[in-house]
GROMACS .gro file of C-alpha atoms in nm:
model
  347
    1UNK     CA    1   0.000   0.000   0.000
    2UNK     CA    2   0.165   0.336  -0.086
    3UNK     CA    3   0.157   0.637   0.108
    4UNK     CA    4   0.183   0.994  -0.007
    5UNK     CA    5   0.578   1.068   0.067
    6UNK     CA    6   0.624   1.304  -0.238
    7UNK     CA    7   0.579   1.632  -0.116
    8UNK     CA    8   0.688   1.938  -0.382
    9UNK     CA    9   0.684   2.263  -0.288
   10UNK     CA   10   0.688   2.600  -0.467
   11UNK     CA   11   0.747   2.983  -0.351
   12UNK     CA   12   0.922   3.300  -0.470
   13UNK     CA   13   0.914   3.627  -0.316
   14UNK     CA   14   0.869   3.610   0.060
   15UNK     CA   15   0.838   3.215   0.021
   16UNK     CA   16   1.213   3.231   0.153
   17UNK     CA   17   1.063   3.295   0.530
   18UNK     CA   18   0.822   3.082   0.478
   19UNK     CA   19   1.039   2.759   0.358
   20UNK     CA   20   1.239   2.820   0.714
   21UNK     CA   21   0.923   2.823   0.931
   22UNK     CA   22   0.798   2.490   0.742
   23UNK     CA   23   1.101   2.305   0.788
   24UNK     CA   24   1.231   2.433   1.104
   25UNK     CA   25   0.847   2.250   1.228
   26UNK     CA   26   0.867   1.921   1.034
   27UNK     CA   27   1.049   1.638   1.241
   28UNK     CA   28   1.304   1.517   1.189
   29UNK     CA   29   1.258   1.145   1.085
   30UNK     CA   30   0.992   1.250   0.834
   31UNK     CA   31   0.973   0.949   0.632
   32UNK     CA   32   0.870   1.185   0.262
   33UNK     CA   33   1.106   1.286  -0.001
   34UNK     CA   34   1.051   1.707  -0.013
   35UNK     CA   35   1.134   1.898  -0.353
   36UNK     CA   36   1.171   2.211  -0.350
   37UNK     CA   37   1.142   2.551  -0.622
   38UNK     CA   38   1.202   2.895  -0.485
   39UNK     CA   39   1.247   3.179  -0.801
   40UNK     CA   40   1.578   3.301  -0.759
   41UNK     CA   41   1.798   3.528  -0.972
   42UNK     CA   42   2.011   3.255  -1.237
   43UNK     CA   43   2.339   3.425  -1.162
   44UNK     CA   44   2.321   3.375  -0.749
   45UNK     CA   45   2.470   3.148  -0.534
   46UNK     CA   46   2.191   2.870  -0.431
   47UNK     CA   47   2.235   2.898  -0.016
   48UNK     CA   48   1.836   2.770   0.090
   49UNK     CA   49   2.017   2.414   0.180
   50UNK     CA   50   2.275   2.560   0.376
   51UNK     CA   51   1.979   2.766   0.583
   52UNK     CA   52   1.720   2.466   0.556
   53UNK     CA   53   1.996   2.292   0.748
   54UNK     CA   54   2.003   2.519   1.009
   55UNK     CA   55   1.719   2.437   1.110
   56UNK     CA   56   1.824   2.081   1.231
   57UNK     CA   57   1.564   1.885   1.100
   58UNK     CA   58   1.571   1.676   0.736
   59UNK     CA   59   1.879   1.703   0.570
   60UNK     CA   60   1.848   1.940   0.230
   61UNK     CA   61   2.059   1.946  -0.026
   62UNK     CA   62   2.056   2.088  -0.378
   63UNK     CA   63   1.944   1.840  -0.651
   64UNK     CA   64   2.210   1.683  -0.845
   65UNK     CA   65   2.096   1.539  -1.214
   66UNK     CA   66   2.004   1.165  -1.190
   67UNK     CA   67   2.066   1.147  -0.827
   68UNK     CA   68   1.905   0.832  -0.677
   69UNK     CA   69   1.524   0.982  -0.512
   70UNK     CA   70   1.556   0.912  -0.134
   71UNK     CA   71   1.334   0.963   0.171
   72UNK     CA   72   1.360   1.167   0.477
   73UNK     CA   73   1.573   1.424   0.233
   74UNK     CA   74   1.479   1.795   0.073
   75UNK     CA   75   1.599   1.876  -0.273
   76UNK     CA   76   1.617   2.209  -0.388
   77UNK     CA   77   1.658   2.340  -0.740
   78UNK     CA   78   1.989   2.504  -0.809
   79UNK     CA   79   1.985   2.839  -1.029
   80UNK     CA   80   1.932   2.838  -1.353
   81UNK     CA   81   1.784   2.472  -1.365
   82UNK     CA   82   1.459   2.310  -1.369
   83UNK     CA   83   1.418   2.041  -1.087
   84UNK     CA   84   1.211   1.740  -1.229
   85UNK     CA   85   1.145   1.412  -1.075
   86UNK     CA   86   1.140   1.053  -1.276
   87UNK     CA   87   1.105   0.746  -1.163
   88UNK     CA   88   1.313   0.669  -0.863
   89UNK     CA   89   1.562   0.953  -0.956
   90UNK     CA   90   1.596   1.301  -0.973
   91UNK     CA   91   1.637   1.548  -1.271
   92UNK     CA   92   1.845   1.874  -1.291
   93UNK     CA   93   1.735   2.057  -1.657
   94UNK     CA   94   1.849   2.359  -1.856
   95UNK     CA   95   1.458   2.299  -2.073
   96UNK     CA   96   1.315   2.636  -2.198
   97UNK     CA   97   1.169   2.936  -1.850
   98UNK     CA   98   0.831   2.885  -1.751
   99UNK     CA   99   0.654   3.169  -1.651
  100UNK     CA  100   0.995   3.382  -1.709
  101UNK     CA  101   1.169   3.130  -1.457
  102UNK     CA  102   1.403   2.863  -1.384
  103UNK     CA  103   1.343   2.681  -1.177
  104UNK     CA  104   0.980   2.703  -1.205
  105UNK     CA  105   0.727   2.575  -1.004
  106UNK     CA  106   0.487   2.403  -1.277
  107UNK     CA  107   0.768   2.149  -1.432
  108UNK     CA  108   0.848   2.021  -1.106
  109UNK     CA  109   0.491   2.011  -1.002
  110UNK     CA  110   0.417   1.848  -1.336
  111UNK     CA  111   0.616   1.580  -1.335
  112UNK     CA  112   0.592   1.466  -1.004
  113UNK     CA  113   0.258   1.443  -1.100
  114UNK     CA  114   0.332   1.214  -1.413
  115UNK     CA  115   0.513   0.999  -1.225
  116UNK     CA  116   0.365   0.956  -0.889
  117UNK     CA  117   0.035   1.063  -0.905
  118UNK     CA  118  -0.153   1.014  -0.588
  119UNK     CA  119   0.112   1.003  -0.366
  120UNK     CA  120   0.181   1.364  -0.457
  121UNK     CA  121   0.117   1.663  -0.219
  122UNK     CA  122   0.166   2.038  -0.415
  123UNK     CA  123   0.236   2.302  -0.172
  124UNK     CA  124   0.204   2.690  -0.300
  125UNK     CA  125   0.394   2.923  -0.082
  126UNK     CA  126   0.403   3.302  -0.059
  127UNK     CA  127   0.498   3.484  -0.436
  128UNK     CA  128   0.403   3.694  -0.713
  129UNK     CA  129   0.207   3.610  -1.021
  130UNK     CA  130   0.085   3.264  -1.041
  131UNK     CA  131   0.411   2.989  -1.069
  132UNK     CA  132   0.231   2.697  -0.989
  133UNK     CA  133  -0.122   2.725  -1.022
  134UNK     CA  134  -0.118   2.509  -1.324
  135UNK     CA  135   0.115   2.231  -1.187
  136UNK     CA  136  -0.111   2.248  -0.878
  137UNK     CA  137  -0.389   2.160  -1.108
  138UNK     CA  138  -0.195   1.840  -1.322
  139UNK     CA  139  -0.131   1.742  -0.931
  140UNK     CA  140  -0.541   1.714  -0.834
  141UNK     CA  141  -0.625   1.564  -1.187
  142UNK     CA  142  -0.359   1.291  -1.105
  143UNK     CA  143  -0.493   1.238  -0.780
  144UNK     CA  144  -0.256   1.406  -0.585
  145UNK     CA  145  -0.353   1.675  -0.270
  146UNK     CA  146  -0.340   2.028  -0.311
  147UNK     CA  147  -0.235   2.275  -0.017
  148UNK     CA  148  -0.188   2.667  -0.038
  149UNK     CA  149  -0.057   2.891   0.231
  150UNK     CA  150  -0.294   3.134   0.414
  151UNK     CA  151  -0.303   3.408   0.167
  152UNK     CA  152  -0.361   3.687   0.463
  153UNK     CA  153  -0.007   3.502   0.607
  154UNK     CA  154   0.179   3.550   0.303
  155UNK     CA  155   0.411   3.783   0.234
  156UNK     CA  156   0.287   3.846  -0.103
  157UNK     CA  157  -0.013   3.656  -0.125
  158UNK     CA  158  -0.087   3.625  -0.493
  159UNK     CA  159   0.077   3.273  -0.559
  160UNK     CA  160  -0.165   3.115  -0.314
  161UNK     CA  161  -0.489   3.349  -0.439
  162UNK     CA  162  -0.389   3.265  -0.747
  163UNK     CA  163  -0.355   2.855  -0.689
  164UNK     CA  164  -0.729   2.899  -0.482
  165UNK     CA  165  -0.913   3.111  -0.805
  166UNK     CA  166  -0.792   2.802  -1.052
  167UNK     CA  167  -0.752   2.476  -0.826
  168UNK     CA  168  -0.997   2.314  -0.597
  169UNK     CA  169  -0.761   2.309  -0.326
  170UNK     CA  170  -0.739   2.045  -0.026
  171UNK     CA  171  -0.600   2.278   0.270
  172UNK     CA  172  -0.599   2.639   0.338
  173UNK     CA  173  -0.359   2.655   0.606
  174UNK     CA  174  -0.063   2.888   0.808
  175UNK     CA  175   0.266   2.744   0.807
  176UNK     CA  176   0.230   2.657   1.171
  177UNK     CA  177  -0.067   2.403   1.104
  178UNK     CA  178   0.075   2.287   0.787
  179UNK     CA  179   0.375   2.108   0.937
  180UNK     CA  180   0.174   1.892   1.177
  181UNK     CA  181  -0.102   1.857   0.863
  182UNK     CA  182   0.206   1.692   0.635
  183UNK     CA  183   0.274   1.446   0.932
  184UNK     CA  184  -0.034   1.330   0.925
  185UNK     CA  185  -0.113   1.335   0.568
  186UNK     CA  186   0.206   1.097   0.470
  187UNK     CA  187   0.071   0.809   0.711
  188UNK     CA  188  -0.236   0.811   0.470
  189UNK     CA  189  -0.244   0.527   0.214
  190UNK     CA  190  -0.356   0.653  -0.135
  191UNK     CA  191  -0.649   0.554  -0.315
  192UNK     CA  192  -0.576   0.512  -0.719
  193UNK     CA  193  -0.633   0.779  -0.887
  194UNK     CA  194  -0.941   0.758  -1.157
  195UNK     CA  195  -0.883   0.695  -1.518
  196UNK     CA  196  -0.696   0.930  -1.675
  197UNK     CA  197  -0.770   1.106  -2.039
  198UNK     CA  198  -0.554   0.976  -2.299
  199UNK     CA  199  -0.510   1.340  -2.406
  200UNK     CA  200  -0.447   1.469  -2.051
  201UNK     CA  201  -0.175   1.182  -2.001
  202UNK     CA  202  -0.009   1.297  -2.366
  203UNK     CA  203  -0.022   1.673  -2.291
  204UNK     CA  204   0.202   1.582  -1.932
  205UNK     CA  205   0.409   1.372  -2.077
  206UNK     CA  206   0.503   1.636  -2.332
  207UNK     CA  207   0.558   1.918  -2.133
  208UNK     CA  208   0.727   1.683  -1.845
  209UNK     CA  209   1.006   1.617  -2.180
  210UNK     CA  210   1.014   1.924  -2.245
  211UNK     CA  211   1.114   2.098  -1.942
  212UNK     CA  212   1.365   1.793  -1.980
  213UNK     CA  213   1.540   1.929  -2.269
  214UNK     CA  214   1.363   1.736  -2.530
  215UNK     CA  215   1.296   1.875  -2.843
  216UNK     CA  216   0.928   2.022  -2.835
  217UNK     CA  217   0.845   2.052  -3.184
  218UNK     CA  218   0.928   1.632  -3.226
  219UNK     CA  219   0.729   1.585  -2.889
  220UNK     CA  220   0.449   1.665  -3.058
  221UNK     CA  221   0.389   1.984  -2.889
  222UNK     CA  222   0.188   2.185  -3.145
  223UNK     CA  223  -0.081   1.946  -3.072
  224UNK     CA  224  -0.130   2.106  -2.713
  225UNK     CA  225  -0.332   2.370  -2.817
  226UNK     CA  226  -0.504   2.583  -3.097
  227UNK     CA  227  -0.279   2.910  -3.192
  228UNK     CA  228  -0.315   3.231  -3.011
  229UNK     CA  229  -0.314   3.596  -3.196
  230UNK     CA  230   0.004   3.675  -2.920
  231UNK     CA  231   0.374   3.598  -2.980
  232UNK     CA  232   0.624   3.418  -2.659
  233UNK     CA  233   0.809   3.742  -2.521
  234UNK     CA  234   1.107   3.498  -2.479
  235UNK     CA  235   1.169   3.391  -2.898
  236UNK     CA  236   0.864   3.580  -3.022
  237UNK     CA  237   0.703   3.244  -3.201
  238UNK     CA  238   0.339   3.218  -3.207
  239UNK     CA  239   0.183   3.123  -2.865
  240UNK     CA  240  -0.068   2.829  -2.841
  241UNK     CA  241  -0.362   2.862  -2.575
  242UNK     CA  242  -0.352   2.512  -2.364
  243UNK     CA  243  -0.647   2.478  -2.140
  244UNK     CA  244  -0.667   2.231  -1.819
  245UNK     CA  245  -1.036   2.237  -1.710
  246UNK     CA  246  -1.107   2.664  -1.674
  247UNK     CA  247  -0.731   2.733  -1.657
  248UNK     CA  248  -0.630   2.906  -1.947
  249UNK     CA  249  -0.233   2.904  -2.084
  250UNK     CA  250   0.029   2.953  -2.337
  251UNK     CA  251   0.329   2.781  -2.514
  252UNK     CA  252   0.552   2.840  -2.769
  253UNK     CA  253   0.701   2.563  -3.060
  254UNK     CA  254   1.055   2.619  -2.903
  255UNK     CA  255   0.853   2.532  -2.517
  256UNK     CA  256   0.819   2.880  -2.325
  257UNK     CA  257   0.529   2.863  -2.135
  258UNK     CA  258   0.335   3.160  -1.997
  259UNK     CA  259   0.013   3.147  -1.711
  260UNK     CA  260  -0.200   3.395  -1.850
  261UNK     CA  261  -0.157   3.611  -1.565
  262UNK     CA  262   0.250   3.579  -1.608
  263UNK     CA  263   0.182   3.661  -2.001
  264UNK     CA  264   0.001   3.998  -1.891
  265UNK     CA  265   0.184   4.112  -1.649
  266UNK     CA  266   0.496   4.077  -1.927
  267UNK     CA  267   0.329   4.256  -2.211
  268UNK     CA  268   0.193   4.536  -2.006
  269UNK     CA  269   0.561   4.572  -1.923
  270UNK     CA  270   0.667   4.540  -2.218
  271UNK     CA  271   0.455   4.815  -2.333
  272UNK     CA  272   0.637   5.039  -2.112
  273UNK     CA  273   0.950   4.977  -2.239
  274UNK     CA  274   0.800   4.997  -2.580
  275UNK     CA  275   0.673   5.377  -2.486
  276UNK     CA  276   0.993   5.501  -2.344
  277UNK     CA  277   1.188   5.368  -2.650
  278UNK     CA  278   0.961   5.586  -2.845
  279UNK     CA  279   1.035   5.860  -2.664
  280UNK     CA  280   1.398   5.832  -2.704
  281UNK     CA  281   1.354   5.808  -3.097
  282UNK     CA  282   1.138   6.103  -3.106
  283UNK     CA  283   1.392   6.293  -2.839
  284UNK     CA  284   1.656   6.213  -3.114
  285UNK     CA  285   1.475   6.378  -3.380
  286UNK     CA  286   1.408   6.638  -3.190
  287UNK     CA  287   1.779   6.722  -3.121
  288UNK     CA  288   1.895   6.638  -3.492
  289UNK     CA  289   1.624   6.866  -3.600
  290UNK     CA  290   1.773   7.137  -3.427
  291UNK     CA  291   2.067   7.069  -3.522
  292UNK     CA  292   2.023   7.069  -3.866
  293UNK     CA  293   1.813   7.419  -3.821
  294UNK     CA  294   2.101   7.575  -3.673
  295UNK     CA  295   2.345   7.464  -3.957
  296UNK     CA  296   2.094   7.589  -4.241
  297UNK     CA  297   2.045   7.938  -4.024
  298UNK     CA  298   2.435   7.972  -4.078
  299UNK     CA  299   2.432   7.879  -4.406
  300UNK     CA  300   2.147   8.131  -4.461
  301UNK     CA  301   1.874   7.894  -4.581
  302UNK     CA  302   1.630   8.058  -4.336
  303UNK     CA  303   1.328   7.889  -4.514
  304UNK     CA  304   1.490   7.532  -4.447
  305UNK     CA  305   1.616   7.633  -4.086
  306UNK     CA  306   1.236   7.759  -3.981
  307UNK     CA  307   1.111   7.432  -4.166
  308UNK     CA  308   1.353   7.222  -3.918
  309UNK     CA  309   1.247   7.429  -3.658
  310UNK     CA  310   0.908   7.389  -3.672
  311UNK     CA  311   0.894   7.003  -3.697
  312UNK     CA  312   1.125   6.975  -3.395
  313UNK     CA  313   0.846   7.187  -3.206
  314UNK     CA  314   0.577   6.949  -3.353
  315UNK     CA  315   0.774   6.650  -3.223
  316UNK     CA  316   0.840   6.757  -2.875
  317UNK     CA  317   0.427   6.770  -2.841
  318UNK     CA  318   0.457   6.399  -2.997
  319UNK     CA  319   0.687   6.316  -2.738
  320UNK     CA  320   0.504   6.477  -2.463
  321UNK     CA  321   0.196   6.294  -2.569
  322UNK     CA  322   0.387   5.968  -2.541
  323UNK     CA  323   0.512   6.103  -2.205
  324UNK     CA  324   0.186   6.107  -2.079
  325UNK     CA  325   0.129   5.765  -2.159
  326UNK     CA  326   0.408   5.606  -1.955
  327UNK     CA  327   0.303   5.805  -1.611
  328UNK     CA  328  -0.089   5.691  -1.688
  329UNK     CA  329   0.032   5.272  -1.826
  330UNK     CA  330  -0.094   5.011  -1.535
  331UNK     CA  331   0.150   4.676  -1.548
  332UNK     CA  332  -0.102   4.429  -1.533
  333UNK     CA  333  -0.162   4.129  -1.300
  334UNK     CA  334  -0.482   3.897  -1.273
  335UNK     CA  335  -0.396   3.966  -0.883
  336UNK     CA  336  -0.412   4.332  -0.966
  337UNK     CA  337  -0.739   4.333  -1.152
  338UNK     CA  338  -0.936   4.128  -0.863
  339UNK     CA  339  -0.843   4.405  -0.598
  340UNK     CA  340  -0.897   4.686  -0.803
  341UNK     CA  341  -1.281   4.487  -0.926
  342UNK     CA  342  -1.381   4.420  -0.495
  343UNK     CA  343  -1.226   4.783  -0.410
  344UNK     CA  344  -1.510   4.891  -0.714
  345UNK     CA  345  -1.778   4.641  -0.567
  346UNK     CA  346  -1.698   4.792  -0.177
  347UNK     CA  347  -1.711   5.172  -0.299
   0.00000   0.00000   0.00000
């Protein structure tokens, strides 16, 4: 009878507090095998095993490709790599960012999923955007249990809000009543999971090989999903739209993948860049303009020196106009819209 011993866990900002609490509570002799993703800048060194250990609890470590899986061990994703589990071993990947990051959340998710299925608990921890929410979901449709932290605990909340709009979660819980709920939850045997859709199986398996450096295009992954009207930030290829149940995502031929709240948030930004670099051109014609009036004054072509003039003038309001638009441009978050739509409903 198997029990659920796979726990994976994903956080970013603020999750760093958060992944100390948790583990500083969990015993020591936890008989589970704990994965871990926490977003963190590629070029840093990775030092969450060296302060997981502090804690004197479960040894951590950081994942080494096709280490042997063990239990009563944490495995944390080094920079720059995805952290993916197979059977009975552990993968360390360079595939293609997921929601602008790796490590993600959603490969490792995902393929613990694929492999293990029930005996799988998800954990969402304190972040931005919505890492996760979509592995979190693979997780439940394989059986698996689904817990969030308490939103109004969080540091920055929308991870878990995010995972609770999209995923019918198990357990809404602090970090001081999760600890004692994972001690209890991996002495429960699992059930099989129901029957799962050929498609659904296809469409993990996929994106599992993937975020394992396979080659998407031979994968098969333009069967995922129909093809959007917006291009991947990352390589600028056409975006499919994947769907799992009501949640509603994008990937690329080459295998970025975007939530659509992680997609939004980088366009809207985007867009700001976009405005400022406008500004600069427009600046620079604006300056060469005047230039160029100035020489034709001194070379006494006063009609061609007003005509310069004059179009520098017109381009500065073109400029200010643009201006305007920066200070007044909203970067975007599904997080974002829902408090600005209940501080609308409360007025």
């Amino acid at each position: 009878m198997e029990k659920r011993n796979i726990i994976v866990i994903g956080a970013s900002t603020g999750g760093f507090e958060a992944l100390k609490h948790l583990i500083g509570l969990l015993p020591a002799d936890l008989n589970a095998a704990i994965f871990i993703v926490w977003h963190m800048s590629p070029d840093v060194t990775g030092i969450l095993p060296q302060v997981l250990n502090r804690q004197k609890t479960l040894l951590a470590t950081t994942a080494v490709d096709n280490e042997p899986l063990s239990y009563n061990r944490i495995y944390v994703a080094p920079p720059d790599r995805h952290l993916l589990l197979e059977q009975g071993f552990v993968r360390v990947t360079k595939g293609p960012k997921e929601n602008r990051f790796r490590p993600a959340v959603d490969p490792l998710f995902r393929s613990a999923a694929y492999i293990y299925g029930p005996r799988v608990i998800g954990i969402v921890l304190s972040g931005a955007l919505d890492d996760g929410t979509a592995g979190l979901w693979t997780i439940k449709n394989r059986g698996g249990l689904a817990l969030v932290q308490e939103p109004a605990e969080a540091e920055v909340p929308a991870m878990p809000e995010n995972a609770l709009a999209a995923v019918a979660v198990d357990y809404r819980v602090c970090i001081a009543d999760m600890a004692p709920l994972l001690v209890h939850l991996i002495t429960e045997t699992v059930t099989k999971a129901g029957e799962i859709a050929m498609e659904e199986q296809q469409k993990t398996a996929i994106e599992t090989g993937i975020a394992a450096q396979d080659r998407g295009l031979e994968q098969g992954i333009l069967g995922l999903g129909k093809p959007s009207p917006y291009a991947c930030p990352d390589c600028h290829g056409v975006l499919l739209t994947i769907t799992d149940g009501e949640l509603v995502r994008y990937r690329c031929h080459t295998g970025h993948a975007y939530s659509a709240d992680s997609l939004l948030s980088t366009i809207t930004e985007h867009v700001e860049d976009t405005l400022w670099n406008a500004i600069r051109g427009v600046e620079e014609s604006i300056l060469l303009l005047n230039n160029l009036g100035d020489h034709y004054a001194e070379k006494n072509q006063p009609k061609l020196a007003a005509m310069c003039f004059q179009k520098a003038k017109e381009a500065k309001g073109r400029a200010e106009t643009v201006r305007q638009a920066v200070f007044t441009h909203e970067q975007l978050t599904t997080s974002r819209l829902r408090q600005q739509a209940a501080e609308e409903s409360g007025a």
